[in-house]
Structure formats: C-alpha cells, structure tokens
XYZ file of C-alpha atoms in Angstrom:
487
model
C -45.077 52.938 45.565
C -43.048 56.021 44.459
C -39.864 55.270 43.214
C -36.845 56.507 44.086
C -33.924 59.134 42.867
C -31.423 55.873 42.317
C -33.778 53.782 41.097
C -35.197 56.194 38.275
C -31.249 56.667 37.807
C -30.354 53.125 37.141
C -33.616 53.357 34.676
C -32.313 55.926 32.814
C -28.900 54.695 32.520
C -30.214 51.147 30.981
C -32.814 52.823 28.320
C -29.470 54.907 27.291
C -26.987 51.955 27.118
C -29.572 49.988 25.189
C -30.116 52.920 22.637
C -26.637 53.722 22.463
C -26.118 49.900 21.359
C -28.721 49.649 19.049
C -27.475 52.766 17.181
C -24.193 51.308 17.131
C -25.308 47.767 15.824
C -27.952 49.408 13.215
C -24.569 51.857 11.964
C -22.619 48.507 11.794
C -25.332 46.457 9.856
C -25.416 49.778 7.715
C -21.810 49.699 7.239
C -21.356 46.213 6.087
C -24.540 46.837 3.789
C -22.551 49.517 2.120
C -19.305 47.664 1.692
C -20.952 44.881 -0.047
C -22.982 47.198 -2.477
C -19.650 49.505 -2.687
C -17.314 46.484 -3.290
C -19.631 43.770 -5.417
C -17.706 44.684 -9.050
C -14.539 44.632 -7.726
C -14.854 41.174 -5.479
C -16.720 39.160 -8.138
C -13.762 40.904 -10.676
C -11.123 39.506 -7.993
C -12.673 35.970 -7.762
C -12.595 35.559 -11.538
C -9.124 36.715 -12.037
C -8.051 34.113 -9.059
C -9.566 31.757 -11.205
C -7.363 32.026 -13.970
C -4.371 32.424 -11.610
C -3.936 35.894 -12.442
C -1.418 36.600 -9.530
C 0.727 34.306 -10.730
C 0.209 35.087 -14.530
C -0.290 38.588 -14.863
C 1.128 40.062 -11.876
C 1.350 43.584 -12.736
C -2.216 44.339 -13.324
C -3.092 42.047 -10.438
C -0.872 44.115 -8.284
C -2.001 47.153 -9.050
C -5.679 46.279 -8.653
C -4.816 44.917 -5.147
C -3.420 48.708 -4.251
C -6.758 50.255 -5.310
C -8.523 47.652 -3.415
C -6.246 48.211 -0.491
C -6.944 51.710 -0.463
C -10.519 51.590 -0.666
C -10.777 49.314 2.233
C -8.587 51.864 4.523
C -10.614 55.371 2.935
C -14.243 53.418 3.725
C -12.606 52.760 7.607
C -11.774 56.223 7.825
C -15.218 57.236 6.760
C -13.779 59.131 3.562
C -15.478 60.456 0.597
C -17.792 58.140 -1.142
C -16.920 59.486 -4.668
C -12.973 58.601 -4.343
C -13.792 54.643 -2.976
C -15.785 54.542 -5.990
C -12.833 55.387 -8.104
C -10.652 53.227 -6.417
C -13.071 50.031 -6.923
C -13.317 51.060 -10.560
C -9.634 51.275 -10.827
C -9.549 47.938 -8.974
C -12.055 46.535 -11.022
C -10.734 47.003 -14.312
C -7.062 46.175 -13.640
C -8.478 42.733 -12.376
C -10.400 42.251 -15.391
C -7.338 43.016 -17.317
C -5.346 40.748 -15.197
C -7.931 37.608 -15.938
C -7.523 38.483 -19.723
C -3.869 38.489 -19.464
C -3.762 35.381 -17.653
C -5.886 33.434 -20.161
C -3.573 34.215 -22.915
C -0.348 33.654 -20.622
C -1.738 30.318 -19.769
C -1.621 29.532 -23.615
C 1.701 31.105 -24.169
C 3.583 29.630 -21.183
C 2.153 26.037 -21.209
C 4.981 24.344 -21.211
C 6.409 26.657 -18.148
C 3.302 25.654 -16.214
C 3.549 22.407 -16.780
C 6.946 22.017 -15.851
C 6.164 24.285 -12.586
C 3.660 21.895 -11.644
C 6.118 19.188 -11.620
C 8.463 21.067 -9.782
C 5.921 21.644 -7.011
C 5.348 17.631 -7.248
C 8.815 16.915 -6.378
C 8.685 19.576 -3.720
C 11.487 21.785 -5.155
C 10.524 24.558 -3.048
C 11.481 22.324 -0.020
C 14.238 20.453 -1.573
C 15.963 22.576 -3.998
C 14.949 26.012 -2.703
C 17.852 28.252 -4.665
C 16.930 26.425 -8.005
C 13.126 27.118 -7.232
C 13.799 30.901 -6.362
C 15.399 31.319 -9.775
C 13.132 29.606 -11.869
C 10.057 31.450 -9.837
C 12.046 34.855 -10.905
C 12.282 33.880 -14.480
C 8.691 32.775 -14.512
C 7.686 36.384 -13.210
C 9.408 38.194 -15.538
C 8.405 35.883 -18.750
C 4.553 37.083 -17.436
C 5.385 40.584 -16.766
C 7.193 40.523 -20.726
C 3.580 38.947 -21.675
C 1.699 41.716 -19.977
C 3.643 44.481 -22.163
C 3.420 43.105 -25.169
C 6.920 41.617 -25.328
C 5.716 38.438 -26.602
C 9.220 36.980 -27.924
C 10.933 38.309 -24.628
C 8.155 36.657 -22.506
C 8.975 33.166 -25.048
C 12.575 33.019 -24.240
C 12.135 34.101 -20.616
C 9.633 31.159 -20.331
C 11.649 29.046 -21.875
C 14.512 29.351 -19.526
C 12.136 29.367 -16.729
C 11.015 25.789 -17.747
C 14.881 25.039 -17.940
C 15.363 26.057 -14.117
C 11.969 24.649 -13.222
C 13.279 21.070 -14.508
C 16.587 21.679 -12.869
C 15.059 22.341 -9.921
C 12.698 19.297 -10.028
C 15.519 16.935 -10.766
C 17.347 18.304 -7.851
C 14.525 17.876 -5.567
C 14.149 14.177 -6.554
C 18.326 13.937 -6.382
C 18.359 15.495 -2.674
C 15.239 13.102 -1.832
C 16.636 9.802 -2.593
C 20.299 10.805 -2.395
C 21.368 13.469 -0.062
C 21.633 10.518 3.330
C 24.152 8.829 0.937
C 25.914 11.761 -0.140
C 25.868 13.118 3.440
C 27.494 9.248 5.090
C 29.870 9.359 2.122
C 31.067 13.101 2.928
C 31.489 11.917 6.417
C 33.536 9.002 5.630
C 35.780 11.311 3.408
C 35.864 13.654 6.458
C 37.264 11.287 8.856
C 39.719 9.668 6.465
C 37.802 6.656 6.036
C 39.968 5.732 2.560
C 43.003 5.164 4.433
C 41.441 1.998 6.032
C 38.534 0.870 3.555
C 39.870 2.522 0.092
C 37.786 0.011 -1.799
C 34.447 -0.299 0.622
C 34.498 3.690 -0.063
C 35.066 3.482 -3.728
C 32.327 1.375 -4.244
C 29.574 3.110 -2.271
C 30.834 6.446 -4.269
C 30.639 4.559 -7.104
C 27.250 3.254 -6.217
C 26.046 6.925 -5.584
C 27.283 8.146 -9.426
C 25.257 5.393 -10.798
C 22.427 6.175 -8.831
C 22.754 9.690 -9.719
C 23.407 9.036 -13.650
C 19.867 6.377 -13.167
C 17.687 9.809 -12.625
C 19.342 11.815 -15.046
C 18.244 9.412 -17.612
C 14.557 8.921 -16.106
C 13.684 11.223 -13.188
C 10.305 9.343 -12.915
C 11.604 6.174 -12.663
C 13.230 6.162 -9.221
C 13.131 2.204 -8.495
C 16.707 1.785 -9.275
C 18.283 4.906 -8.261
C 16.504 4.491 -4.582
C 17.989 1.131 -4.475
C 21.119 2.175 -5.483
C 21.538 4.912 -3.298
C 20.700 2.834 -0.433
C 23.285 0.079 -1.428
C 25.746 3.133 -1.415
C 24.295 4.688 2.254
C 24.552 0.889 3.160
C 28.565 0.669 1.879
C 29.322 4.095 3.266
C 28.509 2.670 6.552
C 30.258 -0.363 6.138
C 33.264 1.626 5.104
C 33.234 3.638 8.315
C 32.732 0.394 10.516
C 35.771 -1.331 8.657
C 37.651 1.876 9.507
C 36.564 1.987 13.006
C 38.269 -1.480 13.626
C 41.197 -1.324 11.295
C 42.444 2.255 12.129
C 43.264 1.075 15.605
C 45.343 -2.021 14.149
C 47.177 0.002 11.545
C 47.783 2.958 14.100
C 49.036 0.312 16.540
C 46.505 0.635 19.269
C 45.000 -3.088 18.896
C 46.361 -6.235 17.257
C 45.134 -7.541 13.916
C 44.273 -11.087 15.707
C 41.645 -9.536 18.369
C 40.504 -7.786 15.036
C 39.974 -10.998 13.019
C 38.314 -13.231 16.338
C 35.894 -10.132 16.155
C 34.768 -10.582 13.019
C 34.567 -14.502 12.925
C 32.485 -14.162 15.988
C 29.253 -13.374 14.789
C 29.423 -15.722 11.746
C 30.626 -18.554 14.173
C 27.243 -17.439 16.749
C 25.035 -17.760 13.744
C 26.618 -21.259 12.917
C 26.039 -22.790 16.540
C 22.354 -21.511 16.485
C 22.128 -23.792 13.441
C 23.869 -26.588 15.349
C 26.623 -26.513 12.810
C 29.261 -27.047 15.287
C 32.077 -25.662 13.400
C 35.816 -26.332 14.719
C 37.989 -23.626 15.556
C 39.885 -24.483 12.005
C 37.594 -24.086 9.550
C 37.692 -21.086 7.617
C 34.840 -17.954 7.252
C 34.129 -18.584 3.700
C 33.715 -22.379 4.299
C 31.484 -21.572 7.323
C 29.471 -18.935 5.269
C 28.819 -21.205 2.621
C 27.636 -23.939 5.555
C 25.307 -21.332 6.744
C 23.884 -20.892 3.383
C 23.207 -24.289 2.908
C 21.624 -24.815 6.092
C 19.295 -21.957 5.801
C 18.349 -23.397 1.921
C 17.542 -26.844 3.786
C 15.612 -24.965 6.556
C 13.234 -22.887 4.373
C 12.697 -26.069 1.934
C 11.781 -27.878 5.213
C 9.147 -25.201 5.894
C 7.516 -25.117 2.772
C 7.521 -29.181 2.716
C 6.215 -28.901 6.445
C 3.381 -26.437 5.021
C 2.584 -28.661 2.265
C 2.554 -31.529 4.667
C -0.280 -29.764 7.216
C -2.294 -29.383 4.084
C -2.196 -32.591 2.738
C -2.950 -33.987 6.205
C -5.711 -31.545 6.702
C -7.162 -32.626 3.229
C -7.254 -36.206 4.091
C -8.291 -36.016 7.694
C -11.339 -34.049 5.952
C -11.557 -37.124 3.373
C -11.078 -39.377 5.891
C -14.889 -39.981 6.847
C -15.786 -40.414 3.626
C -13.203 -43.079 3.018
C -13.897 -44.931 5.756
C -17.313 -45.331 4.486
C -15.700 -46.515 1.273
C -13.484 -49.421 2.174
C -13.551 -51.089 -1.342
C -12.121 -48.152 -2.885
C -9.853 -47.475 0.122
C -6.988 -49.776 -1.312
C -6.765 -48.347 -4.834
C -7.228 -44.393 -3.458
C -4.087 -45.269 -1.315
C -2.285 -46.954 -4.514
C -3.014 -43.592 -6.419
C -1.806 -41.125 -3.764
C 1.376 -43.392 -3.189
C 2.180 -43.080 -6.791
C 1.439 -39.349 -6.708
C 3.841 -39.291 -3.815
C 6.640 -41.066 -6.083
C 6.071 -38.579 -8.782
C 6.141 -35.902 -6.767
C 9.219 -37.299 -5.242
C 11.111 -38.060 -8.854
C 10.180 -34.277 -9.809
C 11.877 -32.725 -6.627
C 15.008 -35.164 -7.122
C 14.971 -33.865 -11.069
C 16.223 -30.593 -9.856
C 18.928 -29.592 -8.011
C 18.635 -26.251 -5.418
C 20.237 -23.898 -8.288
C 18.178 -24.961 -11.460
C 14.717 -25.466 -9.841
C 12.305 -25.175 -6.696
C 9.595 -27.522 -6.538
C 6.121 -26.061 -4.628
C 2.950 -27.461 -3.966
C -0.158 -25.246 -4.020
C -2.776 -26.865 -3.189
C -3.967 -29.228 -6.251
C -1.255 -27.451 -8.269
C 2.341 -28.061 -8.959
C 5.286 -25.019 -8.761
C 8.234 -25.170 -10.485
C 10.088 -21.953 -9.770
C 12.862 -21.871 -12.830
C 15.379 -20.229 -10.617
C 18.200 -21.571 -12.721
C 16.797 -20.063 -15.942
C 18.289 -16.734 -16.964
C 18.054 -14.132 -19.741
C 20.462 -11.658 -21.083
C 19.364 -8.190 -19.758
C 16.476 -6.911 -21.614
C 16.090 -10.057 -24.073
C 13.329 -12.655 -23.745
C 15.288 -15.036 -26.027
C 15.878 -18.281 -24.569
C 19.585 -19.145 -24.563
C 20.904 -23.077 -25.472
C 21.911 -23.139 -21.797
C 18.650 -23.266 -20.714
C 17.643 -26.359 -22.714
C 18.922 -29.050 -20.297
C 16.455 -27.585 -17.709
C 13.589 -26.982 -19.682
C 14.052 -30.594 -21.008
C 13.504 -31.819 -17.394
C 10.265 -29.479 -17.386
C 9.108 -31.039 -20.320
C 9.735 -34.754 -18.323
C 7.296 -33.265 -15.386
C 4.630 -32.253 -17.841
C 4.638 -35.750 -19.434
C 5.218 -37.263 -16.069
C 1.957 -35.638 -14.426
C -0.109 -34.737 -17.954
C -1.781 -31.382 -16.131
C -5.046 -30.233 -17.086
C -3.655 -26.917 -18.020
C -0.136 -25.614 -17.710
C 0.303 -21.570 -17.004
C 3.820 -20.323 -17.794
C 4.416 -17.071 -15.662
C 7.099 -13.998 -16.443
C 8.296 -12.032 -13.797
C 11.064 -9.148 -13.513
C 12.717 -7.138 -10.522
C 11.573 -3.443 -9.990
C 13.956 -1.849 -12.083
C 12.717 -0.087 -15.170
C 9.496 1.506 -16.269
C 6.406 -0.641 -15.207
C 5.372 -0.668 -18.698
C 8.642 -2.381 -20.097
C 8.984 -5.099 -17.331
C 5.661 -5.999 -18.105
C 6.860 -6.281 -21.793
C 9.776 -8.108 -20.813
C 7.860 -10.463 -18.555
C 5.654 -11.707 -20.975
C 8.008 -12.100 -24.485
C 9.727 -13.984 -21.596
C 7.439 -16.537 -20.574
C 5.860 -16.667 -24.079
C 9.186 -17.517 -25.279
C 9.337 -20.169 -22.622
C 5.949 -22.095 -23.845
C 6.883 -21.808 -27.464
C 9.689 -23.850 -26.349
C 8.076 -26.630 -24.636
C 5.242 -26.853 -27.362
C 7.979 -27.566 -29.755
C 9.699 -29.817 -27.813
C 6.829 -31.954 -25.806
C 4.707 -34.573 -27.621
C 1.454 -34.507 -26.778
C 1.502 -31.127 -25.532
C -2.134 -29.259 -26.081
C -1.589 -25.521 -27.232
C -4.872 -25.060 -26.022
C -3.961 -25.566 -22.080
C -0.584 -24.049 -22.203
C -0.596 -20.022 -21.353
C 1.822 -17.511 -20.866
C 1.603 -14.475 -18.989
C 3.663 -11.548 -17.729
C 3.506 -10.291 -14.258
C 6.064 -7.858 -14.373
C 7.140 -6.268 -11.200
C 4.061 -6.587 -9.534
C 4.331 -10.008 -7.724
C 7.984 -10.332 -5.861
C 8.870 -13.018 -3.777
C 11.905 -11.259 -2.369
C 13.137 -7.412 -1.527
C 14.111 -5.739 -4.529
C 16.728 -3.777 -2.052
C 19.408 -5.988 -2.992
C 20.744 -7.812 -5.884
C 20.412 -11.239 -4.517
C 16.330 -10.297 -3.861
C 16.311 -8.913 -7.360
C 18.136 -11.968 -8.720
C 15.011 -13.895 -7.011
C 12.519 -12.074 -8.329
C 13.669 -11.993 -12.139
C 11.878 -15.672 -12.452
C 9.862 -17.995 -14.624
C 7.385 -19.750 -12.772
C 5.832 -23.172 -14.353
C 2.391 -24.051 -12.671
C 0.854 -27.209 -13.274
C -3.051 -26.719 -12.848
C -4.647 -29.906 -10.760
C -1.480 -31.861 -11.711
C -1.935 -33.210 -7.711
C -5.272 -33.879 -7.803
C -6.191 -37.784 -7.544
C -8.348 -39.542 -10.636
C -11.796 -39.935 -9.959
C -12.231 -43.975 -9.051
C -14.980 -45.664 -10.968
C -17.215 -48.511 -10.052
C-alpha cells in the first residue's frame, strides 16, 4: 500500500525529534563527563579543606578558592575557553590546599577559642544571645585572618578576646533561658507599680532573681539551683501582681478591707471543709492552716499504713492455705505475728512525726529520719541528734535485723559529684555513731551508702521539698520476717 504524504511527513518528524533528543543527551553526558574531569582536583581539595573547617579557620584562602571555582563554573556554563577554566580551577585547588594547611595550624593555635565557641553553640548562644555571639564571631574571624597573614601574636590576642566574648555569650544565653521569664514578670510588676501595694513580695522576687544570677556566675554548668531560684522568683513576682490586684482597690478606696480578707480566707476554709475540719468563723487562718497540715499528715500516714496493711493481708492470704494444714503451728505463728506487731507499734510510738517516719517495705523496716539534720556542706553528727539516734539504736536492739543499710540523700542543689560524696559521708557518720553506741551490733552487717540527689521523694522546686530530700534513711533488712518454727 503506498504511503501518503502526511504519513511520510510524520515519520520524518518523529525521526528528527528522536535524533535531536539523542544528540542533546549525548551532549549533556559529554558535558557532565567533562565537568567531572575538569573539576575533580578542585572538588577533592575543597572536601579536604572542609574536613579541617577551613571556611571558619582560614576564611581568606577559602573565600579566594570559592571565587575561582565559581568563575570556572560560569565559564563552563557559557562554553568558555577550556584553558581559562583549567587555570581558575588550578588557582582554586591551590587556595583550598592553602586553606586546609592554615586551618590545621589554626586548630592548634586557637584551640581554646574553638572550645569556647563549641560551648557557646551548645548553649544556643546564636539564638539566645545573638549580639554577643556576633561580636565573638567577628573577633574569631579577625584572629583567623591574622593567623593566615602570619601575624601570630595578633592572632593570639584576638583569639583571647574571642574566647572571652564566646564565654560571655554562653553565659548570657544560659541566663536568658533560665532567668528571662522571671525577669520579664518582675519588670511587668515594676511597670505596674506593684511596689506600692506589695513591696516585700516584689523585693523577695528581685532578691531571688539576683541570687539565681549569682549562682550562674559561680557555676554556669550547675543549673539546678538557679533554675529553682528563678522559678521561685517568677512565682513571687506573680504573687506580688496578684496581691497588688487585690490590695490596690482597697488602698484606692474602690473596695472594702473586710471583703479582701474574706476573699483571702475562703480558699483555706474550702480546703478545711473538704477535710471535715468544720472550722468555726472565729478560728484564725494560721490556726486553721496548722490544722490542715496535721490532717494532711494523718492522711499521708493512713495511706501508707493502708498500703502496708493490704500487703500484709495479701501475704497472709497467700499463707493461709499452708497455715490451715499446720494446725499445730498456728497458735505459735499467730503469737509471733502479734509480738511483731507489738514491736512495730512500739517503734511507731517512739518517734513523733517531726523526728522520724516509720514505714514497712515488704519484710524490711524503714526509718526515715526527717529530724536528723546536718550543717550545710558538713557531715558531722551534731549533739542535738543524739536523742534521735538513741531511739534508732533501741529499734535495732528490739528487732535484731539481719542487715542494716544506712542511706544518705541530698537535694539537687550543687554538683552531682559533690552531692554524692556529701551523702556518703553523712551516712558513714551515722554508721559510726550507731556502731559506737549499740552493743552487739555487728560492723559487717551495717552498710553506709550515699545516693546523692538520685532518689528524691519530693520536688526540688520548693524549699520544703528540698528539705524532705535531704535525709538519712535507715533500712532494717528482714526485720519483719517471722522466725522459722521448729518442730
């Protein structure tokens, strides 16, 4: 069948397009291959320079190399003279090699500055202290440029200045992260003239913020104490604003003092009502607060006792089947249990809540010596603790445990290492006292262990919580195990 003119034209056009695409692809492949060949040495030199952080440590040579490289790329894109492209790339390779060598020298000469810079980056100084960071960067760049130019003394001088600037930016960033919210709230209180109505509360907030700032100045890497102080400062500033909002209308004649006092008493009385205290209207707030504290303490104790009783019940139920098959031992077993309960009740009666809390932990007996305190930073047992430790000695004699573990604990203020050492020394002091004053106590069965801040029982964000965390626990291993009956 003869081919029409239209069909013949279509075939020709398709063949032409195919040929054109093939030529373009071949040209592109050739261009890419040519680029890879021409730029290979320069790319390798740049990678070697990057490995030594040359852009940072040798900025002049690195920038010069980048300019030659970019010019070579532009000439290749414009299909320029190959010899000129090669010449630009040769200069780029030489400059990057020089940058690499200079960077190696700078890494040694400016090592302290590099460490300061790394610490500033870790504290996010570019984000939280941008002005200080930019100044430090400027000084560092100047030091690196002087070193490239052979001015070693000038480079060292600028490096010291840069280190100082980086450290300042680092500290500024840390302060911003931990103190800024409190600062802003205190500034808001000042702007709203809160000092007219709540001067002492606002002054306390300002003092706490100053103390937090000083703590960071002393040790910027131990942030537990300044963070807690900043939180307290923020809370006090918020408290001052709240007080001013209530006191202001009274002072300015817009409200009555009686209304303010009744409003302040209501939350306390609502809590008391929930605790079934049913206070009369003539009970003062301070008395009511003490009654609430005592009620909460009783509830906490009852909750602990309930848990212990439930554990005992579960243990007894598990043993009930065996006990029922051993009727001959039942009476003796019950007598032993009753004697153990008597000892436990006797122990609980020995200690008022301000001296110690008595807990059952499975077969162990825990004495939490909340009344045993030490002077700040010291581990010596004071004479004021002798009475309390004398009662501990009596409990040891009463139960004759298989092993005694004395645990020292601290709050989170201070470094981890210092807290661990201090807690261990305090536990050791209590051990030595008990061994010296408890006849028959086997030293091999009494162990002192410091845990530092690793096992808190309360929040470290409040003074009360930190006070509970600073403690000595005495654990009597196996004290609540019934003796094995013999037949």
